[in-house]
Coordinates of C-alpha atoms (C1' of nucleotides) in Angstrom, one line a residue:
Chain A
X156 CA -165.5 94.6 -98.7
X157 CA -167.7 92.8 -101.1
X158 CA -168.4 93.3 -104.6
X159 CA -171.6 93.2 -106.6
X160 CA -171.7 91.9 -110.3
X161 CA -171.0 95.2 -112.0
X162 CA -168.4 96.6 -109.6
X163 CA -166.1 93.2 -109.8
X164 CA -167.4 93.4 -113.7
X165 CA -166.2 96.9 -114.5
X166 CA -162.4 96.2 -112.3
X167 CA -162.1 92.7 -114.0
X168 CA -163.0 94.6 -117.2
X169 CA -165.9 92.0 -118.4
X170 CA -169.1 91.6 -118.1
X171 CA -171.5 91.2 -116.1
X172 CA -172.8 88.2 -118.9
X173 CA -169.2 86.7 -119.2
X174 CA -169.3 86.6 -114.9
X175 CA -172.5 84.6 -114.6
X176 CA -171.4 82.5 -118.1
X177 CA -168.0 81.7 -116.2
X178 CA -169.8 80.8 -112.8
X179 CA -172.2 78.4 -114.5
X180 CA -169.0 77.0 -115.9
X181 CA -168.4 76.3 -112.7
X182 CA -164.8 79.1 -112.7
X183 CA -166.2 81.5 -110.3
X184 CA -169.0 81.4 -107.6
X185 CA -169.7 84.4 -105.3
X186 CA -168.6 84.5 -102.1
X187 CA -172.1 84.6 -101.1
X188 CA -175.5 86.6 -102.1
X189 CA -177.2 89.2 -100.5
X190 CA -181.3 88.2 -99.2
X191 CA -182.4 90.0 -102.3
X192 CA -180.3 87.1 -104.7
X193 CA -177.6 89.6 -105.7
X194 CA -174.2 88.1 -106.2
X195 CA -171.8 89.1 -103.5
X196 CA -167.8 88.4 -104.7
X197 CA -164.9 89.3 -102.8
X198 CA -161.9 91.3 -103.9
X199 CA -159.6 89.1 -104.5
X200 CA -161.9 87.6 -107.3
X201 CA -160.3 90.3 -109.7
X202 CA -157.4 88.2 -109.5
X203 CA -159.3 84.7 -110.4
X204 CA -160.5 86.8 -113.5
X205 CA -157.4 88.0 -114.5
X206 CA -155.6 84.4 -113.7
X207 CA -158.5 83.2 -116.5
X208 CA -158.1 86.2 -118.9
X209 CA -154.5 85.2 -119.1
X210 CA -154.5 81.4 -119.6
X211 CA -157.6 82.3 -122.1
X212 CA -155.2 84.6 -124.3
X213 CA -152.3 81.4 -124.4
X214 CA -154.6 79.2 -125.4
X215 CA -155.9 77.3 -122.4
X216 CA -159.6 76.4 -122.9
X217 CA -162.3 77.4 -119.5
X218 CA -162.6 73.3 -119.4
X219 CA -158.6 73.0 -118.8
X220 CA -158.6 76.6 -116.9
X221 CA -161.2 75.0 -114.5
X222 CA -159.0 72.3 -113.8
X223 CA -156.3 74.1 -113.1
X224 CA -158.0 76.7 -110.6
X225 CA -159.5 73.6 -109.4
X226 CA -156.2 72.2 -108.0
X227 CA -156.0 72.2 -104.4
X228 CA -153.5 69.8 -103.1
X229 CA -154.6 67.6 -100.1
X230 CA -152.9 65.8 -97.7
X231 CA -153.6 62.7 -99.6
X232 CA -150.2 62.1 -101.1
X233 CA -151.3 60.3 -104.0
X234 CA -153.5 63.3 -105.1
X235 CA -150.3 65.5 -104.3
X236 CA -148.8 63.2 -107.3
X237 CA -151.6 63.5 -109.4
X238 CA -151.6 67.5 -109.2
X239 CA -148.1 67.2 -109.7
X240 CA -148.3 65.2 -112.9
X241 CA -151.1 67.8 -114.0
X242 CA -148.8 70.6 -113.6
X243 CA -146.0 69.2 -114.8
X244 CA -147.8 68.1 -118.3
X245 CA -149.4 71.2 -118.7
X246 CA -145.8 73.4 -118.4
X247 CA -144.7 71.4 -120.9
X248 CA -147.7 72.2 -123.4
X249 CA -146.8 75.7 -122.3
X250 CA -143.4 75.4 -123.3
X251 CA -144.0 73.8 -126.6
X252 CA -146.4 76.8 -127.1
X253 CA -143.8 79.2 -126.5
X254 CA -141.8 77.7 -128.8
X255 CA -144.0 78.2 -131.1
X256 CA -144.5 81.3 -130.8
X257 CA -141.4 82.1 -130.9
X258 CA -140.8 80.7 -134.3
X259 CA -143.7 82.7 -135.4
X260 CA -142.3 86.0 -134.1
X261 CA -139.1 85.1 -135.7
X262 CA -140.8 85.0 -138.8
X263 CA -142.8 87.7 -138.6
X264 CA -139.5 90.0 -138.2
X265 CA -138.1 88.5 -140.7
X266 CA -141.1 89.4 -143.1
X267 CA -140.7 92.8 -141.6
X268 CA -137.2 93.7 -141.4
X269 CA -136.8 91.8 -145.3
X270 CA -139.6 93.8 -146.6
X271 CA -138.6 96.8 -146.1
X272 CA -135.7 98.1 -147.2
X273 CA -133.7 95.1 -145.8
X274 CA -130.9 92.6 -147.2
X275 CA -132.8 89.8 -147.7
X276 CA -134.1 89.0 -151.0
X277 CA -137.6 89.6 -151.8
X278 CA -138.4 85.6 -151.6
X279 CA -138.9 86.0 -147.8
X280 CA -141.6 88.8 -149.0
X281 CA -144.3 85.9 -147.0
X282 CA -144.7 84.9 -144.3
X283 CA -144.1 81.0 -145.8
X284 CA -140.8 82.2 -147.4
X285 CA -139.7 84.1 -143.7
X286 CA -141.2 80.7 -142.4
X287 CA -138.7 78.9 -144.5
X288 CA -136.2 80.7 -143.4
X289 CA -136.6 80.1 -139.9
X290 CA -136.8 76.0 -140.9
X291 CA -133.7 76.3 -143.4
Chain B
X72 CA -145.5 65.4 -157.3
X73 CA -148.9 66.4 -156.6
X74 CA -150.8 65.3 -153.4
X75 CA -154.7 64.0 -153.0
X76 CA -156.2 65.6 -150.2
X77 CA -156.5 62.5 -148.6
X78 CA -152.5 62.1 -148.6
X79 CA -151.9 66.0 -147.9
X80 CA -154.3 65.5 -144.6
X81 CA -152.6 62.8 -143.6
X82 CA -149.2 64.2 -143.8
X83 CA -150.4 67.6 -142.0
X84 CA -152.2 65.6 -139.6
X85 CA -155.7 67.2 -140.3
X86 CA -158.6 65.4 -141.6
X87 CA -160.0 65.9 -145.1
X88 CA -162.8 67.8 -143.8
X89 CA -160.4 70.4 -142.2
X90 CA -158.8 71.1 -145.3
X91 CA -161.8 71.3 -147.5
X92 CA -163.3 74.0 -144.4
X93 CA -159.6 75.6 -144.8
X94 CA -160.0 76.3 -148.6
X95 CA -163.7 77.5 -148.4
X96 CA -162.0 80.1 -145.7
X97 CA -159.1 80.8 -148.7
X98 CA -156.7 79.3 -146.4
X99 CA -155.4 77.1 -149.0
X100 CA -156.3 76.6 -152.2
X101 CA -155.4 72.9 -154.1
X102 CA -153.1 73.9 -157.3
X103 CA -155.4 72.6 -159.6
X104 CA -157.9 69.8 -160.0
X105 CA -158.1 66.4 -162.1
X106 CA -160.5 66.3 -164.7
X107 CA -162.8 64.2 -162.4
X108 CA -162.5 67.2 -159.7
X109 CA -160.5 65.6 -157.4
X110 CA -158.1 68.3 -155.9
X111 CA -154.8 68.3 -156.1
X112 CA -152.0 70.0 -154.2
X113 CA -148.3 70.5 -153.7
X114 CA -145.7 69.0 -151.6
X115 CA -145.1 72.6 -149.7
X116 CA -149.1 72.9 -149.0
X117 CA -147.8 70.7 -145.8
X118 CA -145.5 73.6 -144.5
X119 CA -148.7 75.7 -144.8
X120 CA -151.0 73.7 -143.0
X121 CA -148.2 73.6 -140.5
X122 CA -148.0 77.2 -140.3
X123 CA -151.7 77.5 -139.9
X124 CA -151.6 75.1 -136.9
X125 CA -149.2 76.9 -135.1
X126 CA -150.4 80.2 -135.6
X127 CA -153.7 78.5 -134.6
X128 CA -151.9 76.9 -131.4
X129 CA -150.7 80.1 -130.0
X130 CA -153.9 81.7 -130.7
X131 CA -154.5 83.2 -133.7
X132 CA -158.3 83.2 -135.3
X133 CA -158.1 81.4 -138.9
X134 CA -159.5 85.1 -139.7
X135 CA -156.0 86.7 -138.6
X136 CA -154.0 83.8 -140.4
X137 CA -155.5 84.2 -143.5
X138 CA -154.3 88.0 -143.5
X139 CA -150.8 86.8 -142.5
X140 CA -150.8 84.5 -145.5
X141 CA -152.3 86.5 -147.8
X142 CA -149.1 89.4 -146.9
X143 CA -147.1 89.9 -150.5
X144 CA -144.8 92.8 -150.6
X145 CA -145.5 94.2 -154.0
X146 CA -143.4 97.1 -155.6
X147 CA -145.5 99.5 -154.5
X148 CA -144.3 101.5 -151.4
X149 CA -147.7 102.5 -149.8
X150 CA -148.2 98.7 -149.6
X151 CA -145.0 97.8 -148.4
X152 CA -145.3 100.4 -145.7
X153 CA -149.0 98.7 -144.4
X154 CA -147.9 95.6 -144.4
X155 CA -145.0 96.4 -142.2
X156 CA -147.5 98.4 -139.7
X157 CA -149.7 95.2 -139.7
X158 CA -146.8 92.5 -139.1
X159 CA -145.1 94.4 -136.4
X160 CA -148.8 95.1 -135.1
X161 CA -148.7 91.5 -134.7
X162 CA -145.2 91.3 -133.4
X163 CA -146.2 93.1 -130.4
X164 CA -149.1 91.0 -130.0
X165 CA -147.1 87.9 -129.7
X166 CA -144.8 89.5 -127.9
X167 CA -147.5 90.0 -125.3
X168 CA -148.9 86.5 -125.3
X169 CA -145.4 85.5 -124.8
X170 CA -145.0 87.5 -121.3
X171 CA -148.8 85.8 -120.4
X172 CA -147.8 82.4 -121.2
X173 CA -144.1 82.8 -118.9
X174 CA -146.5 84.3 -116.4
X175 CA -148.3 81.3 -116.0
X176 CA -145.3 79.2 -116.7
X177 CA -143.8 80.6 -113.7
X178 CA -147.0 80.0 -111.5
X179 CA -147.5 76.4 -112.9
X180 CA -143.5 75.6 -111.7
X181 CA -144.3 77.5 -108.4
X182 CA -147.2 74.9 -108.0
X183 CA -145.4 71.9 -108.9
X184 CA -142.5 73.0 -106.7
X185 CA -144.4 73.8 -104.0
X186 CA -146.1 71.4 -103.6
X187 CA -144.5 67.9 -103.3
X188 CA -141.6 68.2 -100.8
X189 CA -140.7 72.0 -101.8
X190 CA -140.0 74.6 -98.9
X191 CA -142.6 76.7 -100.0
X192 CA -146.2 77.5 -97.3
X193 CA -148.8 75.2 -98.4
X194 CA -150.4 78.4 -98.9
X195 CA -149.3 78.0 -103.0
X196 CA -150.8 75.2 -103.0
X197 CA -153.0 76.5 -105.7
X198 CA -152.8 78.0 -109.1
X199 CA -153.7 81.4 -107.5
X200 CA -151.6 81.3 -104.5
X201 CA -148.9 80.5 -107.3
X202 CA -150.1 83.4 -109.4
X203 CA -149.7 86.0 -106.2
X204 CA -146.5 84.7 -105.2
X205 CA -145.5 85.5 -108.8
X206 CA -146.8 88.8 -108.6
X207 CA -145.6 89.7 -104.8
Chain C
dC5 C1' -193.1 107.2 -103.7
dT6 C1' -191.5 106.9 -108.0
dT7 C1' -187.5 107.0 -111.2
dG8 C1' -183.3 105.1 -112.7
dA9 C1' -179.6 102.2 -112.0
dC10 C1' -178.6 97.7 -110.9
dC11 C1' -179.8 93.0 -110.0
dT12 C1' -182.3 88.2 -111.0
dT13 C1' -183.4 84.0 -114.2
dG14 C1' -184.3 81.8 -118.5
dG15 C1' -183.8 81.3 -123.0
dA16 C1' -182.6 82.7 -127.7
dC17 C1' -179.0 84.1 -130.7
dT18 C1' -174.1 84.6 -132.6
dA19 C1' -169.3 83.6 -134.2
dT20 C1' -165.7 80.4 -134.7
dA21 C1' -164.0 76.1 -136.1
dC22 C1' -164.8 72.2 -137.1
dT23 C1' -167.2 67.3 -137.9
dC24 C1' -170.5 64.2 -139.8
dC25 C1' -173.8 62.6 -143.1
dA26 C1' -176.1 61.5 -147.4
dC27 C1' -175.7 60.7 -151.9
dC28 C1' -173.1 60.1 -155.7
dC29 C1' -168.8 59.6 -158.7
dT30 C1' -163.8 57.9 -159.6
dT31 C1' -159.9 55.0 -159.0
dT32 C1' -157.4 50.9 -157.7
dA33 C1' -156.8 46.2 -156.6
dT34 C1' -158.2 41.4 -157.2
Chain D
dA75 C1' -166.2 43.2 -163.5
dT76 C1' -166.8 44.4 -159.2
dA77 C1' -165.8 45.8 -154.6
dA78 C1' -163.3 48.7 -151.5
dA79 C1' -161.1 52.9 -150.9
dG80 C1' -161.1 57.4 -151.7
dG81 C1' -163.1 61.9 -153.6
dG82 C1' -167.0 65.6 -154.6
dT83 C1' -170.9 68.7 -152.9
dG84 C1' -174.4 70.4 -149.9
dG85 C1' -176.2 70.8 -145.7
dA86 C1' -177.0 69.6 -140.8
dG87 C1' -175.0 69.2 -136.3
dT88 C1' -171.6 70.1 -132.3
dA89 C1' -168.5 72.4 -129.0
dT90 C1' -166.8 76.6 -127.2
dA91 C1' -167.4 81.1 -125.6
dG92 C1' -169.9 84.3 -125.1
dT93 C1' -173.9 88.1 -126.0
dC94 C1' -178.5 89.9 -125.9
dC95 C1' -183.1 90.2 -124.5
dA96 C1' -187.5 89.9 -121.9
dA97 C1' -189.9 90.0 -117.7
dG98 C1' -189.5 91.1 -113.4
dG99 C1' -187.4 92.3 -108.4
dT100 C1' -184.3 95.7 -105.4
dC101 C1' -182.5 99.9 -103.8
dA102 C1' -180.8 104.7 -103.1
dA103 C1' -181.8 109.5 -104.4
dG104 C1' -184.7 113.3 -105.0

DNA sequence: CTTGACCTTGGACTATACTCCACCCTTTAT
DNA sequence: ATAAAGGGTGGAGTATAGTCCAAGGTCAAG
């Protein structure tokens, strides 16, 4: 069953604005369109928005999200390596991110647990002093 | 030892201009000035910027990291108590970019396994075959 | 057969986070 | 003493990611 606009807008939980935006950007094109021009998208579309949603909130730009929903490998083993190497560099930005924001969630409990009727003195009462911390 | 901003950008690894945008946005402030107005700051004005970067990395607006830095537990209870709702507000936010970013982890090492002599169906050949094979 | 909800395109506008430039002053090295 | 390197301000320009609006076409219900 196909979806207009506002129905795969409403399940995706954007709008219809951020839909056409994200198609010019060339991250989602409907299935096909109806005689009357309307925009025709397929179920499973929910998914490719909420595949961009999620690499939006980590800090993937549309530019590098495009890429990666671009990746289809071919037989052509050289472009198999070339996804590959894609991939592989951009799980290793993931994991530095994730390391960072681990350190940051570290230091925000710190600045939580400290400031509150915790042990730690009231030096880690920032969050550049639970930062330090964290670093020492 | 106080640091030019030229010397302080270059040891953050921002540009001059970044730092001057940072202070208008009381991101940072220089500790004082020369008497010909050249700013001046402090050795530990590079753990800030490196905070600020980080918390920038994983996705927070310069908006958001400003409120983080300005957080100071003062006596006061009534404080103390709103900064704790706000930090561990933030904790859970983080906490939930963390699950996105091993979500997509776990589809980009799907991809990359899949996909050059792995057993998997070329069918995750893509970043959304990947995602559903995560989410099976 | 018209009203209201929904769709189309094109273009203007906004917020965020810089980045660059012009013009001028200060400091440092030769 | 002078040139190069670096700093100051103010303001314009850019990229990213939307958001809003006008003017008009489509469609199902009453």
């Amino acid at each position: 069953m196909m979806l207009k606009i506002g129905a795969l807008a409403s399940l995706a939980g954007v709008s219809r604005d951020t839909l056409r935006f994200y198609e010019k950007h060339g991250l989602i094109t409907p299935d096909t369109r109806t005689d009357s021009g309307y925009r025709l998208y397929s179920e499973t579309d929910v998914y490719r928005i909420s595949f961009i949603l999620s690499a939006k909130e980590v800090g993937f730009t549309l530019n590098e999200i495009h890429q990666l929903l671009e990746l289809e490998v071919t037989k052509d083993d050289k472009s198999c390596h070339d996804v590959k190497q894609f991939v592989d560099n951009k799980i290793q930005v993931v994991n530095q991110r994730l390391g960072e924001m681990e350190k940051i969630k570290q230091s925000l409990k710190t600045l939580s647990n400290a400031c509150c009727g915790g042990d730690e003195p009231a030096t880690h009462c920032t969050i550049l002093g639970a930062l330090s911390v964290q670093n020492r």
